[in-house]
């Protein structure tokens, strides 16, 4: 549904994102997790056609976002970091206007606006001027304008930033309820948010995607597993078999990477965290007559990212726990009044 | 084609509705009416006014009789409205895009299936309609004054003069819209537009000073000269073309500048 291939964006001589590639399957929610300034907003803007990529391509519903911009625009709903709202309009008028410019047929508009308002719990606020709404409601109007034309793909940039904890939960539930019929990408710099709302998470740091996996896998990777990336040449089945036979290796899977030379394979190996199996893996692979081209730990880079994430949060919110710990909602640490998501805005 | 039309209508309606919700729009309209009405009375009825002057000339006999009071009035009043508009129009155009940029709604428009052209055209039509809206009551006052003239005046002169006023306004608003698309600051947009308009207003004076071929070319760009033709009831195709060129140029530059914005954004 949404595909990005080797997206690059440079501003002057600084690279905002480098070789960003990912896929989002229909009906899935992909979380884009990374610290502020990692390139999340840039990626979102490229996907919507708002910014052109320096190189690489992205497709939404099989239309290239830059060359077929108009076709793509018809099929996406987009909530930028600051919700684009006309403050002097009422909620209902505004949504009508958006439906109109998104090309919803005149006969369907009222019904679409009605259903968007119902979904976002805005019915009671329909005739209120947007400038009189609280921040949480404005955010909901922002989400409503992204879904009013029933687009197959929805792109949400930091949808919960600046909301209070109760509003955050509401918005997350709303987003979850949209999955299935819509394909969603949302960006966030809060780890629990990504793990609670998304089917898969792509972690982006300093413009590069460092890991893409389900939240559970990411969590377990964090919790005492070691990961390796291995590039070999030769019999793939033999390699997998030998690797998995090593004591302490849990899984070995083939990574799908394009552009590898013939007969080369890249494997992702997960082992127990308390053993360092690198040496053993190397000798087993070479002993089996396979070519070993690369062997490196992946765990380290992932840890780096989370360290970065947490240190960033620490300086912003002075509450490290709030970003890391509360996987259970009733966590006693949430007594602090400071809003965990209320970091300063990106860029 | 139909969707483009629908999009223009959508932008147009939103823009126009925006004026009804904007205190600034009411303030501008109020000020315009106040000054317009004041000058209308002064020109016609004050001791130095047109009617008094003609009456005096009449008393001295002969020469005064050839003054055509209604046309003279229309000419003076329209040129005054033109000058007044030079101050008002930059304020009307300043927010057209600067406000969208500031509020982030440009990102909504830029990611919707709508072309930059349609947005610019809708906005221009909206603001021109608003301007016509604030000129209409003054036209009504003029009509009352002119209805007393004997022999009755030809309505074509009056219509042509006001058409000129609206074309002038549309040109300035179109260029002002382009200036507004260059900045996030409404104040800056207003000032820059005002300077630009002032330049175009007096460009024939500059041209005279310059002389030669360049002076010749510049003198044709003057808003004032062509506008004066209209207020005198002369339909001059070159003036019409000039105004239309300014309008199209403004629209074109606006669409281009919004497109270019995507490449410089950091």
Coordinates of C-alpha atoms in Angstrom, one line a residue:
Chain A
X1 CA 0.0 0.0 0.0
X2 CA 2.7 2.4 1.0
X3 CA 6.3 1.7 -0.2
X4 CA 9.4 3.8 0.2
X5 CA 12.6 2.8 -1.6
X6 CA 15.9 4.4 -0.7
X7 CA 14.6 7.8 0.0
X8 CA 17.2 10.5 0.5
X9 CA 16.7 14.1 1.3
X10 CA 19.5 16.6 1.7
X11 CA 19.2 20.2 2.7
X12 CA 22.3 21.9 1.4
X13 CA 25.0 19.6 2.5
X14 CA 23.2 18.0 5.5
X15 CA 21.4 14.8 4.9
X16 CA 18.0 14.8 6.6
X17 CA 17.3 11.2 5.7
X18 CA 19.4 8.5 4.1
X19 CA 18.3 5.4 2.2
X20 CA 15.0 5.1 4.0
X21 CA 13.1 2.1 2.8
X22 CA 10.0 0.4 4.2
X23 CA 6.7 -1.1 3.2
X24 CA 3.3 -0.9 4.8
X25 CA 0.8 -3.6 4.0
X26 CA -2.9 -2.7 3.6
X27 CA -4.7 -2.4 6.9
X28 CA -1.5 -2.2 8.9
X29 CA -0.3 0.5 11.3
X30 CA 3.3 1.3 11.0
X31 CA 4.9 3.4 13.7
X32 CA 7.8 5.6 12.8
X33 CA 9.8 5.9 16.0
X34 CA 12.7 8.1 16.5
X35 CA 14.1 11.1 18.5
X36 CA 13.3 14.6 17.5
X37 CA 15.2 15.7 14.4
X38 CA 15.6 12.1 13.2
X39 CA 13.9 12.8 9.9
X40 CA 10.4 11.6 10.7
X41 CA 8.6 14.8 9.5
X42 CA 10.8 14.9 6.4
X43 CA 9.8 11.3 5.5
X44 CA 6.1 12.0 6.1
X45 CA 6.3 15.1 3.9
X46 CA 8.0 13.2 1.1
X47 CA 5.3 10.5 1.3
X48 CA 2.5 13.2 0.9
X49 CA 4.3 14.8 -2.0
X50 CA 4.7 18.0 0.0
X51 CA 8.5 17.8 -0.3
X52 CA 10.4 16.2 -3.2
X53 CA 13.0 13.6 -2.3
X54 CA 16.5 14.2 -3.4
X55 CA 16.7 10.6 -4.6
X56 CA 14.7 7.4 -4.2
X57 CA 11.1 6.9 -4.7
X58 CA 7.9 6.3 -2.8
X59 CA 4.6 4.9 -3.9
X60 CA 1.2 5.0 -2.4
X61 CA -1.5 2.7 -3.9
X62 CA 1.0 2.1 -6.7
X63 CA 1.3 5.8 -7.7
X64 CA 4.6 7.4 -7.4
X65 CA 4.3 10.3 -5.0
X66 CA 6.2 12.9 -7.0
X67 CA 5.3 12.1 -10.6
X68 CA 1.6 11.2 -9.9
X69 CA 1.2 13.7 -7.1
X70 CA -2.5 14.4 -7.8
X71 CA -3.5 10.7 -7.8
X72 CA -1.6 10.2 -4.5
X73 CA -3.2 13.3 -2.9
X74 CA -6.6 11.9 -3.6
X75 CA -5.7 8.7 -1.7
X76 CA -4.1 10.1 1.4
X77 CA -5.2 11.7 4.5
X78 CA -2.5 13.7 6.2
X79 CA -2.2 15.2 9.6
X80 CA 0.9 17.4 9.8
X81 CA 2.6 18.2 13.1
X82 CA 0.6 21.3 13.6
X83 CA -3.0 20.5 12.6
X84 CA -3.9 22.6 9.5
X85 CA -7.0 24.3 10.8
X86 CA -8.8 27.5 9.7
X87 CA -9.4 29.0 13.1
X88 CA -12.4 31.1 12.1
X89 CA -14.5 28.2 10.8
X90 CA -16.8 26.0 12.7
X91 CA -15.8 22.3 12.9
X92 CA -18.5 21.2 10.5
X93 CA -17.8 24.0 7.9
X94 CA -14.2 23.2 8.0
X95 CA -14.7 19.5 7.4
X96 CA -17.1 20.3 4.6
X97 CA -14.4 22.5 3.0
X98 CA -11.8 19.8 3.3
X99 CA -14.2 17.2 1.9
X100 CA -14.8 19.6 -1.0
X101 CA -11.2 20.2 -1.9
X102 CA -10.4 16.5 -1.4
X103 CA -12.9 15.8 -4.2
X104 CA -15.7 14.1 -2.2
X105 CA -18.9 14.3 -4.5
X106 CA -21.4 16.9 -3.4
X107 CA -24.0 14.3 -2.6
X108 CA -21.8 12.3 -0.2
X109 CA -20.2 15.3 1.6
X110 CA -22.7 15.7 4.4
X111 CA -22.7 12.0 5.2
X112 CA -18.9 11.8 5.1
X113 CA -18.5 14.8 7.4
X114 CA -21.1 13.4 9.7
X115 CA -19.3 10.1 10.0
X116 CA -15.9 11.7 10.4
X117 CA -17.3 13.8 13.3
X118 CA -18.9 10.7 14.8
X119 CA -15.6 8.8 14.6
X120 CA -13.7 11.5 16.3
X121 CA -16.3 12.3 18.9
X122 CA -16.8 15.8 17.6
X123 CA -20.6 15.8 17.1
X124 CA -21.3 18.0 20.1
X125 CA -18.7 20.5 18.9
X126 CA -19.9 20.7 15.3
X127 CA -20.9 24.3 15.4
X128 CA -18.1 25.6 17.6
X129 CA -15.4 27.8 16.0
X130 CA -12.2 26.0 15.9
X131 CA -10.2 28.7 17.6
X132 CA -12.4 28.2 20.7
X133 CA -11.6 24.5 20.9
X134 CA -9.1 23.0 23.4
X135 CA -5.9 21.5 22.0
X136 CA -7.2 18.0 22.3
X137 CA -10.3 18.8 20.3
X138 CA -8.3 20.6 17.7
X139 CA -6.1 17.5 17.3
X140 CA -9.3 15.5 16.8
X141 CA -10.5 17.9 14.1
X142 CA -7.0 17.4 12.6
X143 CA -7.6 13.7 12.5
X144 CA -11.2 14.1 11.2
X145 CA -9.9 16.2 8.3
X146 CA -7.5 13.4 7.5
X147 CA -10.2 10.8 7.3
X148 CA -13.2 12.8 6.0
X149 CA -12.7 11.7 2.4
X150 CA -12.2 8.1 3.5
X151 CA -8.6 7.7 2.1
X152 CA -7.0 4.3 1.8
X153 CA -3.8 5.7 3.3
X154 CA -3.5 7.9 6.4
X155 CA -0.3 9.7 7.4
X156 CA -0.2 11.1 10.9
X157 CA 2.8 13.2 12.1
X158 CA 3.1 13.1 15.9
X159 CA -0.7 12.8 16.5
X160 CA -0.4 12.9 20.3
X161 CA 2.1 15.6 20.8
X162 CA 1.0 18.2 23.3
X163 CA -2.0 16.3 24.6
X164 CA -2.7 15.4 28.2
X165 CA -2.6 11.7 29.2
X166 CA -6.3 11.1 28.9
X167 CA -6.5 12.7 25.5
X168 CA -3.5 10.7 24.4
X169 CA -5.3 7.5 25.3
X170 CA -8.4 8.6 23.3
X171 CA -6.4 9.5 20.3
X172 CA -4.5 6.2 20.4
X173 CA -7.8 4.3 20.6
X174 CA -9.2 6.3 17.7
X175 CA -6.1 5.5 15.6
X176 CA -6.3 1.9 16.4
X177 CA -10.0 1.8 15.4
X178 CA -9.1 3.2 12.0
X179 CA -6.7 0.3 11.1
X180 CA -8.0 -2.5 9.0
X181 CA -9.9 -0.4 6.6
X182 CA -7.1 2.2 6.4
X183 CA -3.4 1.8 6.1
X184 CA -1.7 4.1 8.6
X185 CA 1.7 5.5 9.2
X186 CA 2.2 7.5 12.3
X187 CA 5.3 9.1 13.7
X188 CA 6.2 9.4 17.3
X189 CA 9.1 9.9 19.6
X190 CA 7.5 7.9 22.4
X191 CA 8.4 4.2 22.6
X192 CA 5.3 3.0 24.5
X193 CA 3.0 4.8 22.1
X194 CA 4.5 3.0 19.2
X195 CA 4.3 -0.4 20.9
X196 CA 0.7 0.2 22.0
X197 CA -0.8 1.4 18.7
X198 CA 1.3 -0.1 15.9
X199 CA 1.5 -3.5 14.3
X200 CA 5.1 -2.8 13.2
X201 CA 7.6 -0.2 14.2
X202 CA 10.4 1.3 12.2
X203 CA 13.0 3.0 14.3
X204 CA 14.7 5.9 12.6
X205 CA 17.7 7.6 14.0
X206 CA 19.8 10.4 12.4
X207 CA 18.0 9.9 9.1
X208 CA 18.5 6.1 8.9
X209 CA 16.2 3.3 9.6
X210 CA 17.9 1.1 12.1
X211 CA 15.3 -1.6 12.7
X212 CA 11.8 -2.5 11.5
X213 CA 10.0 -5.2 13.4
X214 CA 6.9 -5.9 15.5
X215 CA 6.8 -4.1 18.8
X216 CA 7.0 -7.5 20.6
X217 CA 10.1 -8.5 18.8
X218 CA 11.7 -5.1 19.3
X219 CA 11.0 -5.3 23.0
X220 CA 12.4 -8.8 23.3
X221 CA 15.4 -7.8 21.4
X222 CA 15.9 -5.1 24.0
X223 CA 15.3 -7.5 26.8
X224 CA 18.4 -9.5 26.7
X225 CA 18.8 -10.8 23.2
X226 CA 21.7 -10.2 21.0
X227 CA 21.2 -9.8 17.3
X228 CA 23.7 -10.3 14.5
X229 CA 23.6 -9.6 10.9
X230 CA 25.6 -12.0 8.7
X231 CA 26.3 -11.9 5.0
X232 CA 27.3 -15.2 3.5
X233 CA 27.9 -16.8 0.1
X234 CA 26.8 -20.3 -0.7
X235 CA 24.2 -22.7 0.3
X236 CA 21.5 -20.8 2.2
X237 CA 19.8 -23.9 3.8
X238 CA 23.1 -25.3 5.0
X239 CA 24.0 -21.9 6.6
X240 CA 20.6 -21.7 8.4
X241 CA 20.9 -25.3 9.6
X242 CA 24.4 -24.9 10.9
X243 CA 23.7 -21.5 12.6
X244 CA 20.6 -22.8 14.4
X245 CA 22.5 -25.8 15.6
X246 CA 24.8 -23.6 17.6
X247 CA 24.1 -23.5 21.3
X248 CA 22.3 -20.3 22.3
X249 CA 21.2 -19.3 18.9
X250 CA 17.4 -18.8 18.8
X251 CA 16.5 -18.0 15.3
X252 CA 18.2 -17.3 12.0
X253 CA 16.1 -15.7 9.3
X254 CA 16.8 -14.5 5.8
X255 CA 16.6 -10.7 5.3
X256 CA 15.1 -9.7 2.0
X257 CA 17.5 -7.2 0.6
X258 CA 17.7 -6.2 -3.0
X259 CA 20.9 -5.6 -4.9
X260 CA 23.0 -8.3 -3.3
X261 CA 25.3 -10.1 -5.7
X262 CA 24.2 -13.6 -6.9
X263 CA 24.3 -16.3 -4.3
X264 CA 24.9 -13.9 -1.5
X265 CA 22.5 -13.9 1.4
X266 CA 22.0 -11.7 4.4
X267 CA 20.8 -13.3 7.6
X268 CA 19.5 -12.0 10.8
X269 CA 20.5 -14.1 13.8
X270 CA 19.1 -13.8 17.3
X271 CA 20.9 -15.3 20.2
X272 CA 20.7 -15.3 24.0
X273 CA 21.9 -12.0 25.2
X274 CA 24.3 -13.4 27.8
X275 CA 26.4 -15.2 25.3
X276 CA 28.6 -13.8 22.6
X277 CA 28.3 -16.3 19.8
X278 CA 30.0 -14.3 17.1
X279 CA 33.2 -16.2 17.1
X280 CA 31.5 -19.5 17.1
X281 CA 29.2 -18.4 14.2
X282 CA 32.2 -17.4 12.1
X283 CA 34.1 -20.6 12.6
X284 CA 30.9 -22.8 12.0
X285 CA 30.1 -20.9 8.8
X286 CA 33.7 -21.1 7.4
X287 CA 34.0 -24.7 8.6
X288 CA 30.9 -25.5 6.4
X289 CA 32.7 -24.1 3.4
X290 CA 30.6 -20.9 3.1
X291 CA 31.9 -17.5 2.3
X292 CA 31.6 -15.1 5.2
X293 CA 31.4 -11.5 4.0
X294 CA 30.1 -9.7 7.0
X295 CA 29.3 -10.4 10.6
X296 CA 28.2 -7.7 12.9
X297 CA 26.2 -7.1 16.0
X298 CA 22.9 -5.3 15.5
X299 CA 21.9 -5.0 19.1
X300 CA 24.4 -2.3 19.8
X301 CA 22.9 0.1 17.3
X302 CA 19.4 -0.5 18.6
X303 CA 20.5 0.2 22.1
X304 CA 22.1 3.4 20.8
X305 CA 18.8 4.5 19.5
X306 CA 17.0 3.9 22.7
X307 CA 19.7 5.6 24.6
X308 CA 19.3 8.5 22.4
X309 CA 15.6 8.5 22.7
X310 CA 15.7 8.4 26.5
X311 CA 18.4 11.0 26.9
X312 CA 16.5 13.3 24.7
X313 CA 13.3 12.8 26.7
X314 CA 15.3 13.2 29.9
X315 CA 16.4 16.7 29.0
X316 CA 13.0 17.6 27.6
X317 CA 10.7 16.2 30.3
X318 CA 13.0 15.4 33.2
X319 CA 11.0 12.2 33.5
X320 CA 12.8 9.2 31.9
X321 CA 10.3 6.7 33.4
X322 CA 7.4 8.1 31.6
X323 CA 8.8 7.4 28.2
X324 CA 10.2 4.0 29.0
X325 CA 8.3 2.2 31.7
X326 CA 4.6 2.5 31.4
X327 CA 3.8 -0.5 29.3
X328 CA 1.1 -1.2 32.0
X329 CA -1.3 1.7 32.1
X330 CA -1.6 1.8 35.9
X331 CA 2.1 2.2 36.5
X332 CA 2.7 4.0 39.8
X333 CA 5.4 6.1 38.1
X334 CA 2.7 8.1 36.3
X335 CA 2.0 10.2 39.3
X336 CA 4.1 13.0 38.0
X337 CA 2.0 15.8 36.6
X338 CA 4.3 16.5 33.8
X339 CA 2.9 15.4 30.5
X340 CA 5.1 12.7 29.1
X341 CA 4.3 13.5 25.5
X342 CA 4.6 17.2 25.8
X343 CA 8.1 17.6 24.3
X344 CA 8.9 20.7 22.3
X345 CA 8.0 20.3 18.7
X346 CA 10.4 18.9 16.2
X347 CA 12.4 21.2 13.9
Chain B
X1 CA -12.2 20.6 -15.8
X2 CA -15.3 20.2 -13.6
X3 CA -13.2 19.4 -10.5
X4 CA -10.9 22.4 -11.1
X5 CA -14.0 24.5 -11.2
X6 CA -15.3 22.9 -8.0
X7 CA -12.0 23.5 -6.3
X8 CA -11.9 27.2 -7.3
X9 CA -15.4 27.6 -6.0
X10 CA -14.5 25.8 -2.7
X11 CA -11.5 28.1 -2.2
X12 CA -13.5 31.2 -3.2
X13 CA -16.3 30.4 -0.8
X14 CA -13.9 29.8 2.1
X15 CA -12.1 33.0 1.4
X16 CA -15.2 35.1 1.2
X17 CA -16.6 33.5 4.4
X18 CA -13.3 34.4 6.0
X19 CA -14.0 38.1 5.5
X20 CA -17.3 37.9 7.3
X21 CA -15.5 36.4 10.3
X22 CA -12.6 38.8 10.3
X23 CA -12.7 42.0 12.4
X24 CA -10.0 43.4 10.1
X25 CA -12.3 43.2 7.1
X26 CA -15.0 45.1 8.9
X27 CA -12.6 47.7 10.0
X28 CA -11.3 48.2 6.5
X29 CA -14.8 48.3 5.1
X30 CA -15.9 50.8 7.7
X31 CA -12.9 53.1 7.1
X32 CA -13.4 52.9 3.4
X33 CA -17.0 53.9 3.7
X34 CA -16.3 56.7 6.1
X35 CA -13.6 58.3 3.9
X36 CA -15.5 57.5 0.7
X37 CA -18.7 59.1 2.0
X38 CA -16.8 62.1 3.5
X39 CA -15.0 62.9 0.2
X40 CA -18.3 62.4 -1.7
X41 CA -19.9 65.2 0.3
X42 CA -16.8 67.4 0.3
X43 CA -16.4 67.2 -3.5
X44 CA -20.0 67.9 -4.2
X45 CA -21.3 70.2 -1.4
X46 CA -18.5 72.0 0.4
X47 CA -17.9 75.7 -0.2
X48 CA -15.0 74.9 -2.4
X49 CA -16.9 71.9 -3.9
X50 CA -17.7 71.2 -7.5
X51 CA -21.2 72.6 -7.4
X52 CA -20.2 75.8 -5.7
X53 CA -17.3 76.3 -8.2
X54 CA -19.6 75.8 -11.2
X55 CA -22.2 78.2 -9.7
X56 CA -19.5 80.9 -9.2
X57 CA -18.3 80.3 -12.8
X58 CA -21.9 80.6 -14.0
X59 CA -22.3 83.9 -12.3
X60 CA -19.3 85.3 -14.1
X61 CA -21.0 84.0 -17.3
X62 CA -20.0 82.1 -20.4
X63 CA -17.0 79.9 -19.7
X64 CA -18.5 77.9 -16.8
X65 CA -21.3 76.5 -19.0
X66 CA -19.0 74.2 -20.8
X67 CA -18.2 72.2 -17.6
X68 CA -20.0 68.9 -17.5
X69 CA -20.5 68.6 -13.8
X70 CA -21.6 64.9 -13.6
X71 CA -18.6 63.7 -15.6
X72 CA -16.2 66.0 -13.8
X73 CA -17.5 64.7 -10.5
X74 CA -17.2 61.1 -11.6
X75 CA -13.7 61.6 -12.7
X76 CA -12.5 63.4 -9.6
X77 CA -14.3 60.9 -7.3
X78 CA -13.1 57.8 -9.0
X79 CA -9.5 59.0 -9.0
X80 CA -9.9 59.7 -5.3
X81 CA -11.3 56.2 -4.7
X82 CA -8.4 54.8 -6.7
X83 CA -5.9 56.6 -4.5
X84 CA -7.8 55.5 -1.4
X85 CA -7.7 51.9 -2.6
X86 CA -3.9 52.1 -2.9
X87 CA -3.8 52.1 0.8
X88 CA -6.6 49.6 1.4
X89 CA -5.7 46.9 -1.1
X90 CA -2.3 45.9 0.3
X91 CA -4.1 45.3 3.6
X92 CA -6.7 43.2 1.9
X93 CA -4.1 41.1 0.1
X94 CA -1.5 40.8 2.8
X95 CA -3.1 37.8 4.5
X96 CA -4.0 35.8 1.4
X97 CA -1.1 33.5 1.7
X98 CA 1.0 34.8 4.6
X99 CA -1.8 33.7 6.9
X100 CA -2.0 30.3 5.4
X101 CA 1.7 29.9 5.8
X102 CA 1.6 31.0 9.4
X103 CA -1.3 28.7 10.4
X104 CA 0.1 25.7 8.5
X105 CA -3.0 25.4 6.4
X106 CA -0.9 25.7 3.2
X107 CA 0.3 22.2 4.0
X108 CA -3.3 21.1 3.8
X109 CA -3.8 22.8 0.4
X110 CA -0.5 21.5 -0.9
X111 CA -1.4 17.9 0.0
X112 CA -4.9 18.1 -1.4
X113 CA -5.8 17.2 -5.0
X114 CA -6.0 20.8 -6.0
X115 CA -3.6 22.8 -8.2
X116 CA -1.8 25.9 -7.1
X117 CA -3.5 27.8 -9.9
X118 CA -7.0 26.9 -8.6
X119 CA -6.1 28.0 -5.1
X120 CA -4.7 31.3 -6.3
X121 CA -7.6 32.0 -8.6
X122 CA -10.2 31.2 -6.0
X123 CA -8.4 33.4 -3.5
X124 CA -8.2 36.3 -6.0
X125 CA -11.8 36.0 -6.9
X126 CA -12.7 36.0 -3.2
X127 CA -10.8 39.1 -2.3
X128 CA -12.0 41.0 -5.5
X129 CA -15.5 40.1 -4.6
X130 CA -15.0 41.5 -1.1
X131 CA -13.6 44.7 -2.6
X132 CA -16.5 45.0 -5.0
X133 CA -18.7 44.5 -1.9
X134 CA -17.2 47.5 -0.2
X135 CA -17.3 49.7 -3.3
X136 CA -21.0 49.0 -4.1
X137 CA -22.5 51.1 -1.3
X138 CA -20.4 54.1 -2.5
X139 CA -21.6 53.5 -6.1
X140 CA -25.1 53.6 -4.7
X141 CA -24.4 57.1 -3.2
X142 CA -22.9 58.2 -6.5
X143 CA -26.0 57.0 -8.3
X144 CA -28.2 59.1 -6.0
X145 CA -26.1 62.2 -6.6
X146 CA -25.9 61.6 -10.4
X147 CA -29.6 60.9 -10.7
X148 CA -30.3 64.6 -10.1
X149 CA -28.2 65.6 -13.1
X150 CA -30.0 67.2 -16.0
X151 CA -29.7 66.1 -18.8
X152 CA -29.3 62.5 -17.4
X153 CA -25.8 61.1 -17.8
X154 CA -25.0 58.1 -19.9
X155 CA -24.7 55.0 -17.6
X156 CA -21.9 53.6 -19.8
X157 CA -19.5 56.2 -18.6
X158 CA -20.2 55.4 -15.0
X159 CA -20.0 51.6 -15.6
X160 CA -16.7 52.0 -17.5
X161 CA -15.2 54.1 -14.7
X162 CA -16.1 51.5 -12.1
X163 CA -14.9 48.7 -14.3
X164 CA -11.6 50.5 -14.4
X165 CA -11.6 50.8 -10.6
X166 CA -12.3 47.0 -10.2
X167 CA -9.7 46.1 -12.8
X168 CA -7.2 48.3 -11.0
X169 CA -8.0 46.7 -7.7
X170 CA -7.8 43.2 -9.2
X171 CA -4.3 44.0 -10.6
X172 CA -3.1 45.3 -7.3
X173 CA -4.6 42.4 -5.3
X174 CA -3.1 39.9 -7.7
X175 CA 0.4 41.3 -7.3
X176 CA -0.2 41.7 -3.6
X177 CA -1.2 38.0 -3.4
X178 CA 2.1 37.1 -5.0
X179 CA 4.0 39.2 -2.4
X180 CA 1.9 37.6 0.3
X181 CA 3.0 34.2 -0.9
X182 CA 6.6 35.1 -0.3
X183 CA 6.5 35.6 3.4
X184 CA 4.9 34.4 6.6
X185 CA 4.6 38.0 7.9
X186 CA 1.4 39.8 7.0
X187 CA 2.9 43.2 8.0
X188 CA 5.9 42.7 5.7
X189 CA 3.6 41.6 2.9
X190 CA 1.5 44.7 3.3
X191 CA 4.5 47.0 3.3
X192 CA 6.1 45.4 0.3
X193 CA 2.9 45.4 -1.6
X194 CA 2.4 49.1 -0.8
X195 CA 5.9 49.9 -2.1
X196 CA 5.3 47.9 -5.2
X197 CA 1.9 49.6 -5.9
X198 CA 3.4 53.0 -5.2
X199 CA 6.1 52.3 -7.8
X200 CA 3.6 51.2 -10.4
X201 CA 1.4 54.2 -9.5
X202 CA 4.1 56.8 -10.2
X203 CA 6.1 54.8 -12.8
X204 CA 5.2 57.3 -15.5
X205 CA 6.8 60.1 -13.5
X206 CA 9.9 58.0 -13.2
X207 CA 9.7 57.2 -16.9
X208 CA 9.5 60.9 -17.8
X209 CA 12.7 61.5 -15.7
X210 CA 14.4 58.6 -17.4
X211 CA 13.5 59.5 -21.0
X212 CA 14.6 57.4 -24.0
X213 CA 13.4 54.0 -25.0
X214 CA 13.3 52.7 -21.4
X215 CA 11.3 55.6 -20.4
X216 CA 8.9 54.9 -23.2
X217 CA 8.5 51.3 -22.1
X218 CA 8.1 52.1 -18.4
X219 CA 5.5 54.8 -19.1
X220 CA 3.2 52.1 -20.5
X221 CA 3.3 50.1 -17.2
X222 CA 1.7 52.9 -15.2
X223 CA -1.5 52.0 -13.4
X224 CA -2.4 55.7 -13.0
X225 CA -2.4 56.6 -16.6
X226 CA -4.5 53.7 -17.7
X227 CA -6.8 54.1 -14.8
X228 CA -7.4 57.8 -15.6
X229 CA -8.5 56.7 -19.1
X230 CA -11.2 54.6 -17.6
X231 CA -12.4 57.3 -15.3
X232 CA -12.8 59.6 -18.2
X233 CA -15.1 57.0 -19.8
X234 CA -12.6 55.9 -22.5
X235 CA -12.3 52.2 -23.1
X236 CA -8.7 51.8 -24.0
X237 CA -7.8 48.3 -25.1
X238 CA -4.1 48.8 -24.1
X239 CA -5.3 49.7 -20.6
X240 CA -7.6 46.7 -20.4
X241 CA -4.7 44.5 -21.6
X242 CA -2.3 45.9 -19.1
X243 CA -4.7 45.3 -16.2
X244 CA -5.4 41.8 -17.4
X245 CA -1.6 41.2 -17.8
X246 CA -1.0 42.3 -14.2
X247 CA -3.7 40.0 -13.0
X248 CA -2.5 37.0 -14.9
X249 CA 1.1 37.8 -13.9
X250 CA 0.2 37.9 -10.2
X251 CA -1.6 34.6 -10.5
X252 CA 1.2 33.0 -12.4
X253 CA 3.9 34.2 -10.0
X254 CA 1.8 33.1 -7.0
X255 CA 1.4 29.6 -8.3
X256 CA 5.1 29.4 -9.1
X257 CA 6.2 30.8 -5.7
X258 CA 4.0 28.2 -3.9
X259 CA 5.6 25.5 -6.0
X260 CA 9.1 26.8 -5.3
X261 CA 8.4 26.9 -1.6
X262 CA 8.6 23.1 -1.5
X263 CA 12.2 23.2 -2.6
X264 CA 13.5 25.7 -0.2
X265 CA 11.7 24.4 2.9
X266 CA 14.1 23.1 5.5

